[in-house]
Amino acid sequence: MVRGRIVAESLRPGAALVVPGLEATRVSRVSVSAPAAGQPPIWTLLDVTAPDERAEELAAALSAALAADGGWYADFRVGAAHVVVFAGRIFRYEVGDAAGREQAVAYGRSVGVPEAQLDWGP
């Protein structure tokens, strides 16, 4: 089962995520202590699940829907893989693959993701 989190404010205006089987399992609001430039101080978090066979479709839909400005990304786990998605860019690496994780982290830094937000797991 795909399990991940999407920040609603990270989606471009007019964007829609349409992935068969994608379900919201929890919706919450949080205050962010150090948002990046252009990010609001309060976020709406959408915890989602989807069937494993929808992982690539979800990654592509997120890559197309995420705002390119503001250091936004979304991530999810599918099986033993961690998928980190930015606007126009997708990273997929096995959990525990330090080199794969570092590639995603380095890209995140390059597009303005604050250091405190580069906290996704191994």
Short mmCIF file of C-alpha atoms in Angstrom, two decimals:
data_model
loop_
_atom_site.label_atom_id
_atom_site.label_comp_id
_atom_site.label_asym_id
_atom_site.label_seq_id
_atom_site.Cartn_x
_atom_site.Cartn_y
_atom_site.Cartn_z
CA MET A 1 0.00 0.00 0.00
CA VAL A 2 1.25 3.49 -0.89
CA ARG A 3 1.34 5.72 2.19
CA GLY A 4 2.25 9.39 2.09
CA ARG A 5 1.51 12.97 2.96
CA ILE A 6 0.64 15.90 0.73
CA VAL A 7 0.62 19.53 1.83
CA ALA A 8 -2.53 20.96 0.23
CA GLU A 9 -0.91 24.40 -0.10
CA SER A 10 1.86 22.86 -2.24
CA LEU A 11 -0.53 22.25 -5.14
CA ARG A 12 -0.65 24.81 -7.93
CA PRO A 13 -3.91 26.77 -8.25
CA GLY A 14 -6.09 24.88 -10.70
CA ALA A 15 -4.23 21.59 -10.21
CA ALA A 16 -6.14 18.42 -9.44
CA LEU A 17 -4.87 15.03 -8.29
CA VAL A 18 -6.94 12.36 -9.99
CA VAL A 19 -5.53 8.93 -9.20
CA PRO A 20 -7.91 5.96 -8.99
CA GLY A 21 -7.82 4.45 -5.51
CA LEU A 22 -6.17 7.48 -3.88
CA GLU A 23 -7.80 7.99 -0.48
CA ALA A 24 -7.34 10.62 2.20
CA THR A 25 -6.98 8.86 5.56
CA ARG A 26 -6.43 11.96 7.68
CA VAL A 27 -6.65 15.72 7.22
CA SER A 28 -4.97 18.03 9.73
CA ARG A 29 -3.74 21.61 10.06
CA VAL A 30 -0.34 22.51 11.51
CA SER A 31 1.65 25.65 12.23
CA VAL A 32 5.07 25.69 10.59
CA SER A 33 7.85 27.37 12.55
CA ALA A 34 10.19 28.09 9.62
CA PRO A 35 8.33 28.14 6.30
CA ALA A 36 10.30 28.85 3.15
CA ALA A 37 9.82 32.15 1.35
CA GLY A 38 6.39 32.01 -0.24
CA GLN A 39 5.10 29.24 2.05
CA PRO A 40 2.23 30.07 4.41
CA PRO A 41 2.75 29.59 8.17
CA ILE A 42 -0.20 27.16 8.45
CA TRP A 43 -0.45 24.03 6.33
CA THR A 44 -3.21 21.53 5.59
CA LEU A 45 -1.77 18.00 5.64
CA LEU A 46 -3.43 15.22 3.68
CA ASP A 47 -2.34 11.73 4.70
CA VAL A 48 -3.10 9.46 1.75
CA THR A 49 -3.04 5.83 0.71
CA ALA A 50 -3.34 4.14 -2.66
CA PRO A 51 -2.83 0.67 -4.11
CA ASP A 52 0.82 -0.14 -4.88
CA GLU A 53 0.07 -0.35 -8.60
CA ARG A 54 -0.88 3.36 -8.56
CA ALA A 55 2.51 4.55 -7.22
CA GLU A 56 3.93 5.66 -10.57
CA GLU A 57 0.67 7.33 -11.55
CA LEU A 58 0.58 9.18 -8.21
CA ALA A 59 4.19 10.32 -8.59
CA ALA A 60 3.51 11.64 -12.11
CA ALA A 61 0.29 13.38 -11.01
CA LEU A 62 2.07 15.03 -8.07
CA SER A 63 5.00 16.10 -10.24
CA ALA A 64 2.55 17.82 -12.58
CA ALA A 65 0.44 19.35 -9.78
CA LEU A 66 3.05 20.68 -7.33
CA ALA A 67 3.95 24.36 -7.38
CA ALA A 68 7.45 24.92 -8.76
CA ASP A 69 8.06 27.90 -6.46
CA GLY A 70 8.33 27.79 -2.69
CA GLY A 71 10.38 24.67 -2.09
CA TRP A 72 7.43 22.27 -2.20
CA TYR A 73 7.61 18.50 -2.42
CA ALA A 74 5.53 15.46 -1.51
CA ASP A 75 6.72 12.03 -0.54
CA PHE A 76 5.38 8.56 -0.02
CA ARG A 77 6.46 4.98 0.63
CA VAL A 78 5.60 2.04 -1.54
CA GLY A 79 6.96 -1.34 -0.50
CA ALA A 80 10.65 -0.89 0.30
CA ALA A 81 10.90 2.28 -1.78
CA HIS A 82 10.68 5.94 -0.81
CA VAL A 83 9.44 8.30 -3.52
CA VAL A 84 10.11 12.04 -3.23
CA VAL A 85 8.34 14.24 -5.78
CA PHE A 86 9.02 17.84 -6.78
CA ALA A 87 7.45 19.84 -9.60
CA GLY A 88 8.85 18.21 -12.71
CA ARG A 89 11.18 15.80 -10.86
CA ILE A 90 10.76 12.41 -9.18
CA PHE A 91 13.27 10.56 -6.99
CA ARG A 92 12.78 6.91 -6.06
CA TYR A 93 15.21 5.01 -3.87
CA GLU A 94 15.16 2.01 -1.59
CA VAL A 95 14.74 2.75 2.10
CA GLY A 96 18.26 2.75 3.58
CA ASP A 97 19.94 3.84 0.31
CA ALA A 98 21.94 6.81 1.63
CA ALA A 99 23.19 7.85 -1.82
CA GLY A 100 19.68 7.82 -3.31
CA ARG A 101 18.34 9.81 -0.37
CA GLU A 102 21.16 12.35 -0.64
CA GLN A 103 20.35 12.97 -4.32
CA ALA A 104 16.78 13.87 -3.38
CA VAL A 105 17.96 16.03 -0.44
CA ALA A 106 20.49 17.86 -2.63
CA TYR A 107 17.83 18.57 -5.23
CA GLY A 108 15.47 19.78 -2.48
CA ARG A 109 18.10 22.22 -1.26
CA SER A 110 18.64 23.45 -4.82
CA VAL A 111 14.95 24.35 -5.20
CA GLY A 112 14.67 26.12 -1.85
CA VAL A 113 13.39 23.49 0.56
CA PRO A 114 14.43 24.70 4.03
CA GLU A 115 16.86 22.43 5.86
CA ALA A 116 14.28 21.73 8.59
CA GLN A 117 11.90 20.35 5.94
CA LEU A 118 14.43 17.90 4.50
CA ASP A 119 13.50 15.50 7.26
CA TRP A 120 11.97 12.60 5.37
CA GLY A 121 13.15 9.20 6.52
CA PRO A 122 16.07 7.14 5.25
#
